[in-house]
XYZ file of C-alpha atoms in Angstrom:
86
model
C -0.064 0.049 -0.180
C 1.415 3.071 -1.396
C 2.009 5.967 2.323
C 0.383 9.045 0.139
C -3.035 8.073 -0.319
C -5.685 8.938 1.346
C -6.497 6.139 2.659
C -3.210 5.665 4.486
C -3.106 8.895 5.699
C -5.828 8.403 6.834
C -5.232 5.150 8.447
C -1.834 6.482 10.037
C -4.146 9.958 11.518
C -6.332 7.329 13.531
C -3.035 4.740 14.660
C -1.231 7.681 15.569
C -3.918 9.449 17.182
C -5.674 6.117 19.217
C -1.136 6.525 21.002
C -2.459 9.718 22.538
C -5.576 8.950 23.516
C -4.341 6.335 25.493
C -1.458 8.792 26.289
C -4.278 10.846 28.168
C -6.303 8.544 29.326
C -3.637 6.496 31.175
C -6.500 3.816 31.862
C -5.228 0.410 33.486
C -3.778 -2.476 31.115
C -2.708 -6.261 32.150
C 0.597 -6.677 29.827
C 0.105 -10.457 28.225
C 3.678 -12.262 27.961
C 5.519 -15.015 27.251
C 4.125 -18.200 28.691
C 0.838 -17.336 30.100
C 2.717 -14.353 32.727
C 0.207 -11.287 32.557
C 1.134 -8.268 34.992
C -0.786 -5.369 35.582
C -0.445 -1.350 36.183
C -1.595 1.744 35.001
C -0.565 2.319 31.189
C 1.815 5.828 31.009
C 3.397 6.071 26.657
C 5.269 4.129 24.267
C 7.666 5.527 21.869
C 7.158 6.798 18.311
C 7.394 3.133 17.207
C 5.400 0.952 19.465
C 8.566 -1.358 21.085
C 9.021 -0.215 24.292
C 5.300 0.865 26.893
C 6.179 3.081 30.102
C 3.455 1.433 32.995
C 3.419 3.250 36.104
C 2.540 1.425 39.005
C 3.479 -2.519 37.715
C 2.697 -5.592 39.375
C 4.949 -8.132 39.412
C 5.412 -11.566 42.112
C 7.190 -10.089 43.895
C 5.491 -6.929 44.314
C 5.080 -3.063 42.787
C 7.803 -1.269 40.070
C 6.663 2.345 40.423
C 7.902 3.263 36.879
C 8.727 0.121 34.358
C 9.464 -0.095 30.956
C 8.247 -2.844 29.201
C 9.587 -4.409 25.937
C 7.249 -4.626 22.726
C 9.203 -7.287 22.123
C 8.643 -8.754 25.201
C 4.586 -8.534 24.731
C 1.883 -10.246 23.513
C -0.511 -7.951 23.775
C -1.368 -5.090 25.516
C -5.426 -5.279 27.176
C -6.216 -1.698 28.036
C -9.427 -1.253 30.715
C -11.050 1.399 29.786
C -13.549 1.778 32.007
C -11.778 2.145 34.581
C -10.392 4.936 32.638
C -10.540 7.873 33.909
């Protein structure tokens, strides 16, 4: 697909708008990782290529990490809990 077609431009704008909206909402998130590992926290942001996700109050088996960065390559899925958002 040509990146300069109206459909491509509209899709890219919608994609970026989604991430901007998530940054503003700061919803609770469940991070699904390899081998059925799941952790929970508050989504705080991502880098420009969605390779790293910033999660605050990340609840892991060893306790709570105040501010964490989860690598996208270690992440199978982000489950946003929008009903709990601001």
